[in-house]
mmCIF file of C-alpha atoms in Angstrom:
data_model
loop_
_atom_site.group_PDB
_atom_site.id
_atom_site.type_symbol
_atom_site.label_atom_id
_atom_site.label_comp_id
_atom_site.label_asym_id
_atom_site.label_seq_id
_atom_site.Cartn_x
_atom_site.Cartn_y
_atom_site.Cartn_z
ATOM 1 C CA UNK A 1 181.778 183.447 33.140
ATOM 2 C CA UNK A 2 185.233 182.575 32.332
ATOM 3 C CA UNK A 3 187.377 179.669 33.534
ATOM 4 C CA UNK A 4 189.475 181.727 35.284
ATOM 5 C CA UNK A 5 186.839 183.657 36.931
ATOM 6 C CA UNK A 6 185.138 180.295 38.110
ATOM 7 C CA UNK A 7 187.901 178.935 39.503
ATOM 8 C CA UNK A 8 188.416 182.235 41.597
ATOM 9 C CA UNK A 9 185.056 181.885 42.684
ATOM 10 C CA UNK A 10 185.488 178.179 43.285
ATOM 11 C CA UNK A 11 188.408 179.528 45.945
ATOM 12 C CA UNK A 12 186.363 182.163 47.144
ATOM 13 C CA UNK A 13 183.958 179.427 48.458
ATOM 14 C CA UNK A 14 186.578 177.136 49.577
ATOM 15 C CA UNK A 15 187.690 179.738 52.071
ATOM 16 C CA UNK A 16 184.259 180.815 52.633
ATOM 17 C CA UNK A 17 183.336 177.190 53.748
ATOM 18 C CA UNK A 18 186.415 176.747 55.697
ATOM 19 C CA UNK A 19 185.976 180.167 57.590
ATOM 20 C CA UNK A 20 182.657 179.095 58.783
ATOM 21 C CA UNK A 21 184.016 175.947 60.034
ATOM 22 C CA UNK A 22 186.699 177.360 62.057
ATOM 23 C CA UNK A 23 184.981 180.705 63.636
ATOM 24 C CA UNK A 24 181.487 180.521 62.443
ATOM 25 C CA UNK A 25 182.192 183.171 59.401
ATOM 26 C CA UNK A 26 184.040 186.251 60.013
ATOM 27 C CA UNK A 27 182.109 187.891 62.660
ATOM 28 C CA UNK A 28 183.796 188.119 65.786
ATOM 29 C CA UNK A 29 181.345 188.037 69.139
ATOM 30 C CA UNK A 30 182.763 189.753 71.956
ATOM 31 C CA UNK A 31 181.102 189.046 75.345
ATOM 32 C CA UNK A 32 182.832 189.904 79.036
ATOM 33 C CA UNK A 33 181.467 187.175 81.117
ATOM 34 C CA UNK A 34 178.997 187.149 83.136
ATOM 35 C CA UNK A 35 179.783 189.065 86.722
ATOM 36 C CA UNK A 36 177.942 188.348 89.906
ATOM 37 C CA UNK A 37 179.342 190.771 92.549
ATOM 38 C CA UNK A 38 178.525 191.264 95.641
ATOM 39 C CA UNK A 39 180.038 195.006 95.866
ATOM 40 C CA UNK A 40 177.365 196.139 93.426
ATOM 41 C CA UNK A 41 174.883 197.938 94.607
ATOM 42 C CA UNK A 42 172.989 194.626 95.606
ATOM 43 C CA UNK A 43 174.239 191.191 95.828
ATOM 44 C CA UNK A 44 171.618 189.620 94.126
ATOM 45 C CA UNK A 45 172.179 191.505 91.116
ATOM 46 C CA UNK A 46 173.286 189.488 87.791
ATOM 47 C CA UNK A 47 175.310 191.787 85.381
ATOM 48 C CA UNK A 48 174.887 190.410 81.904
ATOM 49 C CA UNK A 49 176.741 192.146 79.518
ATOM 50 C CA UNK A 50 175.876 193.487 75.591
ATOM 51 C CA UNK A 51 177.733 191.556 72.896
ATOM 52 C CA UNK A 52 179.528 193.665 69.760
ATOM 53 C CA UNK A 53 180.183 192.281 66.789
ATOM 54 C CA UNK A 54 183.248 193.521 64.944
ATOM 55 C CA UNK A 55 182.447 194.538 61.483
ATOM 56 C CA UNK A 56 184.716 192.829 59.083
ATOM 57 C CA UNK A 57 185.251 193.013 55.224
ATOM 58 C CA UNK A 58 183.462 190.235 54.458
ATOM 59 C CA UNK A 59 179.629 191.076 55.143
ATOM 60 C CA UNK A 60 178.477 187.505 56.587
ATOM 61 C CA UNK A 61 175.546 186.318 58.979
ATOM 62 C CA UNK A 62 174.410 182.955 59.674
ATOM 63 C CA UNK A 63 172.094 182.599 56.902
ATOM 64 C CA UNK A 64 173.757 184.811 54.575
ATOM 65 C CA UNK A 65 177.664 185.466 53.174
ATOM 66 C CA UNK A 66 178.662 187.156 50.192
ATOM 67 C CA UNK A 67 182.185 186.444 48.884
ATOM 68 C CA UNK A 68 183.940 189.449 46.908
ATOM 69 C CA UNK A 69 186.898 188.934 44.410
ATOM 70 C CA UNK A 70 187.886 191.378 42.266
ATOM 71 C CA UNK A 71 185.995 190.808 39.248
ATOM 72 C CA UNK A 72 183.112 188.224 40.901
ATOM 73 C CA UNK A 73 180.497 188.929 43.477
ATOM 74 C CA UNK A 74 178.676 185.810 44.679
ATOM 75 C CA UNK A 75 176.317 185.114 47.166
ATOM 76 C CA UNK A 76 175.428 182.328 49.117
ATOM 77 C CA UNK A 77 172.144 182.146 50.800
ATOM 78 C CA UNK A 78 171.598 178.929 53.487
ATOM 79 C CA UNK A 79 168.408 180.302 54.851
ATOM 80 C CA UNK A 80 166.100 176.933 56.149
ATOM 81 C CA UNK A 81 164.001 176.268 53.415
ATOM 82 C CA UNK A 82 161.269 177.081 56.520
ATOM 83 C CA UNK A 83 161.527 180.607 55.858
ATOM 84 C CA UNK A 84 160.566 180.598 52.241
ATOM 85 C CA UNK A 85 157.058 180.635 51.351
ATOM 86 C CA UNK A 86 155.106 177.355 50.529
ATOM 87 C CA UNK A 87 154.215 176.993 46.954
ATOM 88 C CA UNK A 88 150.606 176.514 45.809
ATOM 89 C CA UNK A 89 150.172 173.332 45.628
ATOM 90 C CA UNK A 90 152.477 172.738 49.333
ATOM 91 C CA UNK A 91 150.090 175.329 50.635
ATOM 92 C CA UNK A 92 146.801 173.510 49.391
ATOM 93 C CA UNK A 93 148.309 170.342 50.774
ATOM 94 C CA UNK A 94 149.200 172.362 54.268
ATOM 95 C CA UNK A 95 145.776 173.617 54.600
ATOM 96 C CA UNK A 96 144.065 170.257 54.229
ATOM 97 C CA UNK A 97 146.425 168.356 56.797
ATOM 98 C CA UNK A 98 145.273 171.433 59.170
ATOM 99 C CA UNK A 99 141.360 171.297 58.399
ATOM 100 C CA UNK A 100 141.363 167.809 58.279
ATOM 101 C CA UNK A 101 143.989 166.866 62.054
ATOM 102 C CA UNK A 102 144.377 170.286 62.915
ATOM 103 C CA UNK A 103 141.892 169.917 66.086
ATOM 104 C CA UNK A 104 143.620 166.666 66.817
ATOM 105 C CA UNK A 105 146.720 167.680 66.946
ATOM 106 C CA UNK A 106 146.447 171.178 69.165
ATOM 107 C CA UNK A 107 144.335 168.262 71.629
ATOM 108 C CA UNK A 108 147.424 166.417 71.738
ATOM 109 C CA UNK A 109 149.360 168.915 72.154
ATOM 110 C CA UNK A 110 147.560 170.276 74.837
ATOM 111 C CA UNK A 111 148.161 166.461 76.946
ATOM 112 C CA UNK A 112 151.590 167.134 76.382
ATOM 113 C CA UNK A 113 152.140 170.647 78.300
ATOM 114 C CA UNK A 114 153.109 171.016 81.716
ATOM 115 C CA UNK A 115 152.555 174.334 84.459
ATOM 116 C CA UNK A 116 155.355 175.493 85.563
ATOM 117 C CA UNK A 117 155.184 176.995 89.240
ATOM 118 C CA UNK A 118 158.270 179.083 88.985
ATOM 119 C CA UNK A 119 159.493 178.300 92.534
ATOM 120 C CA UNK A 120 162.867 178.796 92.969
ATOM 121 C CA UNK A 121 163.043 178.937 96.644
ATOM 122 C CA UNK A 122 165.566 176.234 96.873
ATOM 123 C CA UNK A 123 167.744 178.308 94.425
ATOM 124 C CA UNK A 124 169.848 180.724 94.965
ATOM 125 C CA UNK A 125 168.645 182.314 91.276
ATOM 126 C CA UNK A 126 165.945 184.064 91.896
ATOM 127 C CA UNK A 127 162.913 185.546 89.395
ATOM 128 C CA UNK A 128 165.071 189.118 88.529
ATOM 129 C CA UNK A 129 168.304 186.836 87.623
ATOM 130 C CA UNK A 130 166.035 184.639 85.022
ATOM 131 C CA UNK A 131 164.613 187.825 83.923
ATOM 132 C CA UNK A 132 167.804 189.436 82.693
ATOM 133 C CA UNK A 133 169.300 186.035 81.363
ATOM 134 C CA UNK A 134 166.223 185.714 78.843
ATOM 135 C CA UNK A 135 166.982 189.339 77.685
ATOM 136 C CA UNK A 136 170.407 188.308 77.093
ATOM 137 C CA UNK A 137 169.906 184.694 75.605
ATOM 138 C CA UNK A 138 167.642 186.763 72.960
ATOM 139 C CA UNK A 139 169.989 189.050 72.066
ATOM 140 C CA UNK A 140 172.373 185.874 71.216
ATOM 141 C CA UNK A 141 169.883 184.615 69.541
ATOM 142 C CA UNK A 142 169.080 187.453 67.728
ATOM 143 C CA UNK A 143 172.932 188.100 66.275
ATOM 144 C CA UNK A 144 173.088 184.670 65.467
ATOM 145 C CA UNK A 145 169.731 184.739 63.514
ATOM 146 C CA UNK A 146 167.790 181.731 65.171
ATOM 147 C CA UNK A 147 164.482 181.464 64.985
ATOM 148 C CA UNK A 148 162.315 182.200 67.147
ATOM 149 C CA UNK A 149 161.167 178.455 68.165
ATOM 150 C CA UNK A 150 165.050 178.070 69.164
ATOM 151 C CA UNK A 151 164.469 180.987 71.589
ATOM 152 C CA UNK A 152 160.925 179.679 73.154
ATOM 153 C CA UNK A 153 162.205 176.335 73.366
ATOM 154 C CA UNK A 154 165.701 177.678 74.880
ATOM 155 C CA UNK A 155 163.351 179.506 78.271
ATOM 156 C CA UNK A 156 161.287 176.265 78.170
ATOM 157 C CA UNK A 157 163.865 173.954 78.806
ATOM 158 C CA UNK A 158 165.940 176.475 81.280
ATOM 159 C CA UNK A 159 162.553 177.131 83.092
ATOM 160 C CA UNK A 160 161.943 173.587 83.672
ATOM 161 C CA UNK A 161 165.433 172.355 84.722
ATOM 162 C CA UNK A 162 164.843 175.090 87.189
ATOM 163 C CA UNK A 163 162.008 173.552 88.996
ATOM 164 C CA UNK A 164 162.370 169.716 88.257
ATOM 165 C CA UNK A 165 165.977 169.414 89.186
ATOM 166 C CA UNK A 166 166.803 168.395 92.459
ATOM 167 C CA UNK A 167 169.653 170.409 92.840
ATOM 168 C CA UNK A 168 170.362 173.500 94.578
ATOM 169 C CA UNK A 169 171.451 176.019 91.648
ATOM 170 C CA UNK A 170 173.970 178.662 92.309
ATOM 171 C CA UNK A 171 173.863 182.061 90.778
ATOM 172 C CA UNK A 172 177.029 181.203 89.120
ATOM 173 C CA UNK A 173 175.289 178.307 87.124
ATOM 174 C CA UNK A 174 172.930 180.326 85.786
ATOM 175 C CA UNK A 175 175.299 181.633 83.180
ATOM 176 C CA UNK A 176 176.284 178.515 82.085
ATOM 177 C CA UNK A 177 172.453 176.882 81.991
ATOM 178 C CA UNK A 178 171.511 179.697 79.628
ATOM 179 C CA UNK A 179 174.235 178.766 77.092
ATOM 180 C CA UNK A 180 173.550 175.068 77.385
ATOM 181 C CA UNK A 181 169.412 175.759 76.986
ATOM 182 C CA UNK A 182 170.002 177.787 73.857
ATOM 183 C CA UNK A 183 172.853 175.003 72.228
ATOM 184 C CA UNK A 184 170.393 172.412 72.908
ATOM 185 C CA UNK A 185 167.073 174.394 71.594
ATOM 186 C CA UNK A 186 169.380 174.931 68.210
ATOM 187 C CA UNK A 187 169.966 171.196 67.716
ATOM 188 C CA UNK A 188 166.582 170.632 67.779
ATOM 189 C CA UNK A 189 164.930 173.565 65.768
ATOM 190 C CA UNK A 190 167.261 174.507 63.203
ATOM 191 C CA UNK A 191 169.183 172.940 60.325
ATOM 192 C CA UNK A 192 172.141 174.685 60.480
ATOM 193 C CA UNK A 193 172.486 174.578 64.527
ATOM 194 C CA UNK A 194 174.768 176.300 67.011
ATOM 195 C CA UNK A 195 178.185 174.431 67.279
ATOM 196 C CA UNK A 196 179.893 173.661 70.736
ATOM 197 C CA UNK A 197 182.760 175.752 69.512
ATOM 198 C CA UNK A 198 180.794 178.542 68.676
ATOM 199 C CA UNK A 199 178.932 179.022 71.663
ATOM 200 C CA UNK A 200 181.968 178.309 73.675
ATOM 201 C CA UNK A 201 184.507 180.601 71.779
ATOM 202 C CA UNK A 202 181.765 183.255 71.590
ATOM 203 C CA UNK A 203 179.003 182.568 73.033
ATOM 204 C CA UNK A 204 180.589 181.913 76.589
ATOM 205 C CA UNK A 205 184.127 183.600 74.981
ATOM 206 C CA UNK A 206 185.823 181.081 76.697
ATOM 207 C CA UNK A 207 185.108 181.210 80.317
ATOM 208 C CA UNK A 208 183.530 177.867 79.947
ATOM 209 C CA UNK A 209 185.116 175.319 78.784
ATOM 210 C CA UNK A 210 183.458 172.020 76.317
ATOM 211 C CA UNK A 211 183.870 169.723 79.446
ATOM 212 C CA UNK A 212 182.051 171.816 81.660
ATOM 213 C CA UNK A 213 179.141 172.656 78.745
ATOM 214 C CA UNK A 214 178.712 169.458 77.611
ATOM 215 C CA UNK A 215 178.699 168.044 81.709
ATOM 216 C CA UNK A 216 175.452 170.453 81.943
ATOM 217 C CA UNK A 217 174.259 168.960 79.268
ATOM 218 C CA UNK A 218 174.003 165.542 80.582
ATOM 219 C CA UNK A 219 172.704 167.197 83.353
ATOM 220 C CA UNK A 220 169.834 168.547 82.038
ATOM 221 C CA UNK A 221 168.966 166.430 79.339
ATOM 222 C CA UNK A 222 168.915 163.617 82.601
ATOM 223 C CA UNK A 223 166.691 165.942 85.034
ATOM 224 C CA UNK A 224 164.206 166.559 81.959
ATOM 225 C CA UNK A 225 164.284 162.601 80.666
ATOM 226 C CA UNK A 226 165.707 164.169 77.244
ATOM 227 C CA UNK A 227 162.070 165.198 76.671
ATOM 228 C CA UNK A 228 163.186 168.537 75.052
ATOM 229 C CA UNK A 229 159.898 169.186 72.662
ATOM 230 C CA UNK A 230 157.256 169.746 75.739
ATOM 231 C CA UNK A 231 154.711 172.250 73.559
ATOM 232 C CA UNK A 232 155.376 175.811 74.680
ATOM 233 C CA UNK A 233 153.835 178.905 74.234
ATOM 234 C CA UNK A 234 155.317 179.482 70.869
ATOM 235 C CA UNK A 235 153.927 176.337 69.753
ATOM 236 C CA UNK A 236 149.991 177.068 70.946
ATOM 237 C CA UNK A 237 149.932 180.424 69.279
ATOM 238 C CA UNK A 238 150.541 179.238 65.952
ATOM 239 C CA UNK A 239 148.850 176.259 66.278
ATOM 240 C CA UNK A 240 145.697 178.505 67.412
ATOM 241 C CA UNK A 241 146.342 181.151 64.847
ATOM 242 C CA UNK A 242 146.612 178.444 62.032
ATOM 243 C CA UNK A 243 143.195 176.461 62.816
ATOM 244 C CA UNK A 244 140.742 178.960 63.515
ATOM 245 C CA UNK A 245 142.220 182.053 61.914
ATOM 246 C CA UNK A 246 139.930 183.368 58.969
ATOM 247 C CA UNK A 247 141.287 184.327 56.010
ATOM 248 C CA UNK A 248 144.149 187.225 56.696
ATOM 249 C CA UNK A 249 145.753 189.467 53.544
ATOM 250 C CA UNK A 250 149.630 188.229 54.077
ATOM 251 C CA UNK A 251 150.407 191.966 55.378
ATOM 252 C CA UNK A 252 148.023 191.428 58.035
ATOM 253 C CA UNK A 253 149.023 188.086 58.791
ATOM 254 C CA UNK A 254 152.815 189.071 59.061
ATOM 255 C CA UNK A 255 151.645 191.829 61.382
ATOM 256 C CA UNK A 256 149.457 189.877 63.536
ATOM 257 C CA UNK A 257 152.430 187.324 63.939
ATOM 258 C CA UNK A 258 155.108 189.954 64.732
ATOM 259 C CA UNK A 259 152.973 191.260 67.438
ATOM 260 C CA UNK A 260 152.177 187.344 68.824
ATOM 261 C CA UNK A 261 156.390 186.986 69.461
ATOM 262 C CA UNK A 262 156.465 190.535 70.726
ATOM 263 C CA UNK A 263 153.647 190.057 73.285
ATOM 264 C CA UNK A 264 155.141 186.643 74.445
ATOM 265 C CA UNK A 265 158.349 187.527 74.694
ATOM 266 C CA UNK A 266 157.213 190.577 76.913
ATOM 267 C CA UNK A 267 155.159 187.914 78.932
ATOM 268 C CA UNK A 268 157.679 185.218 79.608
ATOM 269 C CA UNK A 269 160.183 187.339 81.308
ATOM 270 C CA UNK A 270 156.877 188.465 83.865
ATOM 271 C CA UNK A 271 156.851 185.297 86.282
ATOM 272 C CA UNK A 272 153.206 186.356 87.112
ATOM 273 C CA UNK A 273 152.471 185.296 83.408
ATOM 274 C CA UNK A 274 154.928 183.174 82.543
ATOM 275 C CA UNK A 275 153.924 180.686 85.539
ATOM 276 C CA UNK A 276 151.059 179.140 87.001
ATOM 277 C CA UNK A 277 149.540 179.147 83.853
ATOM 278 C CA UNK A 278 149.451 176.858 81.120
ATOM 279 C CA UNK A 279 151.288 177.663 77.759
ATOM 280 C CA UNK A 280 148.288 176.540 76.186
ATOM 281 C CA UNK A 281 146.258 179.302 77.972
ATOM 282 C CA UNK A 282 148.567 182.192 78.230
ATOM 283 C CA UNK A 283 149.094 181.931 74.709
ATOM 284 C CA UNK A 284 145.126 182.689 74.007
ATOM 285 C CA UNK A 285 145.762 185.596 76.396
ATOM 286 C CA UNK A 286 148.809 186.565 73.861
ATOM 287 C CA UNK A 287 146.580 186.360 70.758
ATOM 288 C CA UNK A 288 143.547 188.612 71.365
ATOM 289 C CA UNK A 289 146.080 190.996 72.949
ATOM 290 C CA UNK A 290 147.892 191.011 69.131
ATOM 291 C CA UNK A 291 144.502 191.041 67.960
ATOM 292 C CA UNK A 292 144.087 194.150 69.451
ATOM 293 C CA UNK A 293 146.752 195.941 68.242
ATOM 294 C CA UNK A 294 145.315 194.801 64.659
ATOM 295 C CA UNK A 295 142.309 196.756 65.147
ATOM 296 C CA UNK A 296 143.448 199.330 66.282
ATOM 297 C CA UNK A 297 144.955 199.632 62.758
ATOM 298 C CA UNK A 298 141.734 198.857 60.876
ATOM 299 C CA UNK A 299 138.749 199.111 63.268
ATOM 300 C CA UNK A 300 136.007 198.163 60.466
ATOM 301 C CA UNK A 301 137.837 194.919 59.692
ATOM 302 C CA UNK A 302 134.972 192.223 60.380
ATOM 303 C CA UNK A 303 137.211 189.178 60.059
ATOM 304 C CA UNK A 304 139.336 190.897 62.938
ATOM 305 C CA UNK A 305 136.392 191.730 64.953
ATOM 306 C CA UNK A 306 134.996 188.567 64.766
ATOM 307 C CA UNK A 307 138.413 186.721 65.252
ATOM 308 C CA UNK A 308 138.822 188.325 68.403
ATOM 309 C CA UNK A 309 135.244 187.641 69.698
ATOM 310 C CA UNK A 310 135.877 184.004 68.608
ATOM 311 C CA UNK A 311 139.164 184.083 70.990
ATOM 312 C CA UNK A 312 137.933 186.406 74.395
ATOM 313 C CA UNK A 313 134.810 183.840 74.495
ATOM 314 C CA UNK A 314 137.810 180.610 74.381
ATOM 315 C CA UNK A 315 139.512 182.460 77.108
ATOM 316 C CA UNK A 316 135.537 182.994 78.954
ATOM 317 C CA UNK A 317 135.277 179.648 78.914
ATOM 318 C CA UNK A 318 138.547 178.052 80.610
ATOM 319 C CA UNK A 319 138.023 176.380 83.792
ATOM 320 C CA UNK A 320 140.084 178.787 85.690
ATOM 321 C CA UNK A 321 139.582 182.018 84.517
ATOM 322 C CA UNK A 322 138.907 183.599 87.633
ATOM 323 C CA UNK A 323 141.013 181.888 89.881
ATOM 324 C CA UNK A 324 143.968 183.124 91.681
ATOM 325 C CA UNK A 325 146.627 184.389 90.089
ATOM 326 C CA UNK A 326 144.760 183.835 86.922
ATOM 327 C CA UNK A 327 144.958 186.800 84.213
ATOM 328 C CA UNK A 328 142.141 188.572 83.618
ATOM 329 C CA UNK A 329 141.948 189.541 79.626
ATOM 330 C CA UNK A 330 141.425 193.284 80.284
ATOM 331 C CA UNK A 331 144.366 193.526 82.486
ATOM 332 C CA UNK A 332 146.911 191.504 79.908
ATOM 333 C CA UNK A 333 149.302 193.634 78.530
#
């Protein structure tokens, strides 16, 4: 490359750099706030609307950007070094830490989890309100390219603020907690996290301002005793599906986990499944359900087979698998 052409591209990532500073690359996130009317057709209904992104000329996302100039093409890739497979010798290293503590750790694990009762009596959110703001905190999520821990953790922390906090929550602060759960998840889960400005510029496109954002914030961090990292259901999947799973092909492995954030996903916006039962249990139900849809694939797979008797006789033998309001395995979907 010539001088000249590296010190264009040296400028091209100058601006690059400062672009993401300022507005979080080029994309522009347009979001009408949230609207809670009460000459809809019901007044408990919670109108969330769909966010657009404005397609600019420079293609960026917030792991990826490519710069153009006229005779250079560079591209910068930030992904977290999380997404990128282990090498061998990380991955022999992995799989002995797990063989040797990995019973240990899902034990403590399991100490830390709480059951959440979903109550929200005192509130005037109600179950269909939480319901539509998880759909829409994933879909910010989703533009933004978190992962999904940021997302699990983000209904976590929301779900219990809603049933520790002493405070009678108005439908209007439901908006507001969602943004705050999500900037707070991001902190802790990613390297590259969600900025204030960004989530208020557009995120909450202004109709909340940092004072306000970062006053929930104290709020919530205070109500939960800035315990943030209570295991979720995320967090017992993988930890089941890394200790006792045999010996996947990587296809089936990414297929099986695909299905294991699909299922979950489906089942924390259900209260009947996303409360009264422990994370640590609902996410066995979650795994021989994506099991499941495995075989159905490939039927004559024995490891499969097996794996899934292994998990439906873990679920058999929970205390209170037939109690109320428990799920039964055949009736999981």
């Amino acid at each position: 490359m010539t001088n000249s052409a590296c010190a264009e591209a040296n400028t091209c990532l100058g601006k690059l750099n400062k672009a993401r500073e300022d507005s979080h690359y080029s994309n522009t996130l347009e979001t009408i706030s949230t609207q809670f009317s009460d000459s809809s057709k019901s007044s408990t209904n919670a109108k969330f609307s769909r966010m657009v992104i404005k397609k600019v000329s420079t293609k960026s996302s917030k792991n990826s950007s490519t710069c153009f100039s006229q005779d250079v093409e560079m591209e910068i890739d930030t992904a977290n070094s999380s997404d990128s497979p282990m090498e061998a010798e990380e991955e022999s290293v992995h799989s002995k830490v797990v063989s040797t503590y990995g019973i240990k750790l899902l034990h403590n694990l399991k100490k830390k989890q709480v059951k959440l009762t979903g109550d929200f009596s005192r509130h005037e959110i109600k179950n269909s309100h939480r319901k539509q703001m998880i759909v829409w905190m994933d879909e910010v999520l989703a533009i933004f390219k978190c992962p999904s821990d940021t997302f699990f953790m983000s209904v976590h922390i929301m779900d219990r603020y809603f049933e520790q906090t002493s405070e009678s929550l108005l439908l209007n602060d439901l908006h507001e907690i969602g943004i705050v759960s999500m900037f707070i998840a991001s902190k802790y889960q990613e390297v590259d996290p969600l900025t204030l400005d960004l989530m208020i510029e557009k995120v909450a496109h202004g109709k909340i301002s940092s004072k306000q954002l970062l006053a929930r914030e104290r709020k919530i961090a205070s109500c939960l005793k800035f315990k943030f990292e209570v295991p979720n259901v995320l967090n017992f999947m993988e930890s089941y599906h890394e200790i006792y799973s045999p010996k996947f092909l990587s296809e089936e492995n990414v297929l099986l986990g695909e299905n294991m954030v699909k299922i979950a996903k489906r089942s924390i916006l259900e209260s009947k499944k996303a409360f009264g039962v422990l994370p640590s249990k609902l996410a066995l139900y979650i795994l021989h359900k994506a099991l499941g849809g495995l075989s159905e694939l490939d039927n004559k797979n024995v490891l499969i087979c097996d794996y899934m008797n292994f998990v439906k006789n873990e679920i058999n033998s929970l205390d209170h698998l037939v109690a109320k309001n428990t799920i039964e395995v055949k009736n999981f979907a």
